[in-house]
């Protein structure tokens, strides 16, 4: 059963998967790779939250990028390095899983003269497609 499509706010992209966390995590990584990106790191967040006294469900941050972009773009525009690789937070919420990230479109306001509008548009489309594929996975 399809629960939710990608919700697109000005600065936030969000999707809900009907899958339990482990299956949604696998679907997310498959969707990332299908769009030509490489998962570079998966960071556990739930452990740190529980140590701080928060009762937490499963929670991870998945870092991903295209290696050639990680090498080329910050070399041209060093300030962009702070925003790469991309990150998607994924966490269990009841029997479903929620995914959220910042929209690459917001980078336009920080780099208005960089000539990267087409790149930001492509990143936005790719990340939206990744979230959509994960939300539709069965």
GROMACS .gro file of C-alpha atoms in nm:
model
  138
    1UNK     CA    1   0.000   0.000   0.000
    2UNK     CA    2   0.139   0.338  -0.104
    3UNK     CA    3   0.141   0.572   0.195
    4UNK     CA    4   0.281   0.902   0.078
    5UNK     CA    5   0.453   1.065  -0.215
    6UNK     CA    6   0.742   1.301  -0.175
    7UNK     CA    7   0.636   1.618   0.005
    8UNK     CA    8   0.819   1.920  -0.130
    9UNK     CA    9   0.843   2.232   0.082
   10UNK     CA   10   1.068   2.523  -0.004
   11UNK     CA   11   1.368   2.391   0.185
   12UNK     CA   12   1.276   2.036   0.278
   13UNK     CA   13   1.212   1.716   0.085
   14UNK     CA   14   1.027   1.445   0.272
   15UNK     CA   15   0.878   1.105   0.195
   16UNK     CA   16   0.711   0.829   0.392
   17UNK     CA   17   0.770   0.463   0.310
   18UNK     CA   18   0.514   0.199   0.406
   19UNK     CA   19   0.808  -0.034   0.472
   20UNK     CA   20   0.954  -0.112   0.811
   21UNK     CA   21   1.287   0.054   0.879
   22UNK     CA   22   1.525  -0.225   0.766
   23UNK     CA   23   1.345  -0.274   0.435
   24UNK     CA   24   1.315   0.101   0.375
   25UNK     CA   25   1.687   0.142   0.447
   26UNK     CA   26   1.766  -0.120   0.184
   27UNK     CA   27   1.524   0.041  -0.063
   28UNK     CA   28   1.685   0.382  -0.005
   29UNK     CA   29   2.033   0.251  -0.078
   30UNK     CA   30   1.911   0.071  -0.392
   31UNK     CA   31   1.741   0.392  -0.512
   32UNK     CA   32   2.057   0.596  -0.447
   33UNK     CA   33   2.268   0.355  -0.651
   34UNK     CA   34   2.007   0.339  -0.929
   35UNK     CA   35   2.048   0.716  -0.980
   36UNK     CA   36   2.425   0.679  -1.020
   37UNK     CA   37   2.528   0.787  -0.670
   38UNK     CA   38   2.753   0.608  -0.423
   39UNK     CA   39   2.662   0.563  -0.058
   40UNK     CA   40   2.969   0.692   0.124
   41UNK     CA   41   2.866   0.650   0.487
   42UNK     CA   42   2.573   0.547   0.707
   43UNK     CA   43   2.575   0.714   1.046
   44UNK     CA   44   2.383   0.576   1.342
   45UNK     CA   45   2.197   0.848   1.527
   46UNK     CA   46   1.967   0.640   1.748
   47UNK     CA   47   2.250   0.532   1.979
   48UNK     CA   48   2.348   0.890   2.056
   49UNK     CA   49   1.987   0.985   2.118
   50UNK     CA   50   1.932   0.696   2.358
   51UNK     CA   51   2.252   0.783   2.551
   52UNK     CA   52   2.110   1.134   2.587
   53UNK     CA   53   1.795   0.992   2.746
   54UNK     CA   54   1.570   1.006   2.441
   55UNK     CA   55   1.359   0.703   2.364
   56UNK     CA   56   1.431   0.658   1.998
   57UNK     CA   57   1.333   0.434   1.713
   58UNK     CA   58   1.584   0.330   1.450
   59UNK     CA   59   1.744   0.641   1.302
   60UNK     CA   60   2.027   0.679   1.048
   61UNK     CA   61   2.176   0.944   0.823
   62UNK     CA   62   2.279   0.816   0.481
   63UNK     CA   63   2.554   1.013   0.306
   64UNK     CA   64   2.587   0.982  -0.071
   65UNK     CA   65   2.733   1.156  -0.374
   66UNK     CA   66   2.884   1.107  -0.716
   67UNK     CA   67   3.259   1.077  -0.655
   68UNK     CA   68   3.347   1.284  -0.963
   69UNK     CA   69   3.131   1.572  -0.836
   70UNK     CA   70   3.287   1.552  -0.489
   71UNK     CA   71   3.626   1.592  -0.654
   72UNK     CA   72   3.543   1.854  -0.917
   73UNK     CA   73   3.289   2.097  -0.771
   74UNK     CA   74   3.461   2.185  -0.442
   75UNK     CA   75   3.786   2.230  -0.633
   76UNK     CA   76   3.607   2.496  -0.837
   77UNK     CA   77   3.399   2.635  -0.551
   78UNK     CA   78   3.549   2.537  -0.210
   79UNK     CA   79   3.250   2.672  -0.014
   80UNK     CA   80   3.033   2.402  -0.172
   81UNK     CA   81   3.226   2.129   0.015
   82UNK     CA   82   3.020   2.192   0.329
   83UNK     CA   83   2.707   2.070   0.147
   84UNK     CA   84   2.855   1.753  -0.002
   85UNK     CA   85   2.800   1.464   0.021
   86UNK     CA   86   2.421   1.476   0.037
   87UNK     CA   87   2.243   1.345   0.345
   88UNK     CA   88   1.909   1.178   0.392
   89UNK     CA   89   1.782   1.119   0.746
   90UNK     CA   90   1.579   0.798   0.769
   91UNK     CA   91   1.393   0.692   1.082
   92UNK     CA   92   1.124   0.454   1.194
   93UNK     CA   93   0.791   0.608   1.282
   94UNK     CA   94   0.554   0.338   1.399
   95UNK     CA   95   0.520   0.073   1.129
   96UNK     CA   96   0.641   0.308   0.856
   97UNK     CA   97   0.962   0.494   0.783
   98UNK     CA   98   1.015   0.865   0.727
   99UNK     CA   99   1.289   1.011   0.505
  100UNK     CA  100   1.389   1.375   0.496
  101UNK     CA  101   1.659   1.598   0.352
  102UNK     CA  102   1.727   1.957   0.254
  103UNK     CA  103   1.642   2.056  -0.101
  104UNK     CA  104   1.947   2.126  -0.319
  105UNK     CA  105   1.745   2.418  -0.459
  106UNK     CA  106   1.828   2.610  -0.140
  107UNK     CA  107   2.192   2.622  -0.252
  108UNK     CA  108   2.094   2.883  -0.513
  109UNK     CA  109   2.067   3.147  -0.243
  110UNK     CA  110   2.421   3.075  -0.122
  111UNK     CA  111   2.579   3.048  -0.467
  112UNK     CA  112   2.377   3.282  -0.693
  113UNK     CA  113   2.662   3.360  -0.934
  114UNK     CA  114   2.824   3.016  -0.947
  115UNK     CA  115   2.655   2.913  -1.273
  116UNK     CA  116   2.533   2.594  -1.109
  117UNK     CA  117   2.157   2.630  -1.152
  118UNK     CA  118   2.142   2.329  -1.388
  119UNK     CA  119   2.342   2.122  -1.137
  120UNK     CA  120   2.115   2.224  -0.849
  121UNK     CA  121   1.810   2.137  -1.064
  122UNK     CA  122   1.955   1.794  -1.147
  123UNK     CA  123   2.039   1.724  -0.783
  124UNK     CA  124   1.688   1.823  -0.680
  125UNK     CA  125   1.534   1.596  -0.945
  126UNK     CA  126   1.764   1.307  -0.851
  127UNK     CA  127   1.700   1.333  -0.477
  128UNK     CA  128   1.325   1.368  -0.536
  129UNK     CA  129   1.337   1.054  -0.753
  130UNK     CA  130   1.534   0.867  -0.484
  131UNK     CA  131   1.278   0.960  -0.220
  132UNK     CA  132   0.990   0.872  -0.452
  133UNK     CA  133   1.138   0.533  -0.539
  134UNK     CA  134   1.191   0.457  -0.171
  135UNK     CA  135   0.836   0.560  -0.082
  136UNK     CA  136   0.698   0.331  -0.355
  137UNK     CA  137   0.920   0.030  -0.281
  138UNK     CA  138   0.744  -0.287  -0.172
   0.00000   0.00000   0.00000
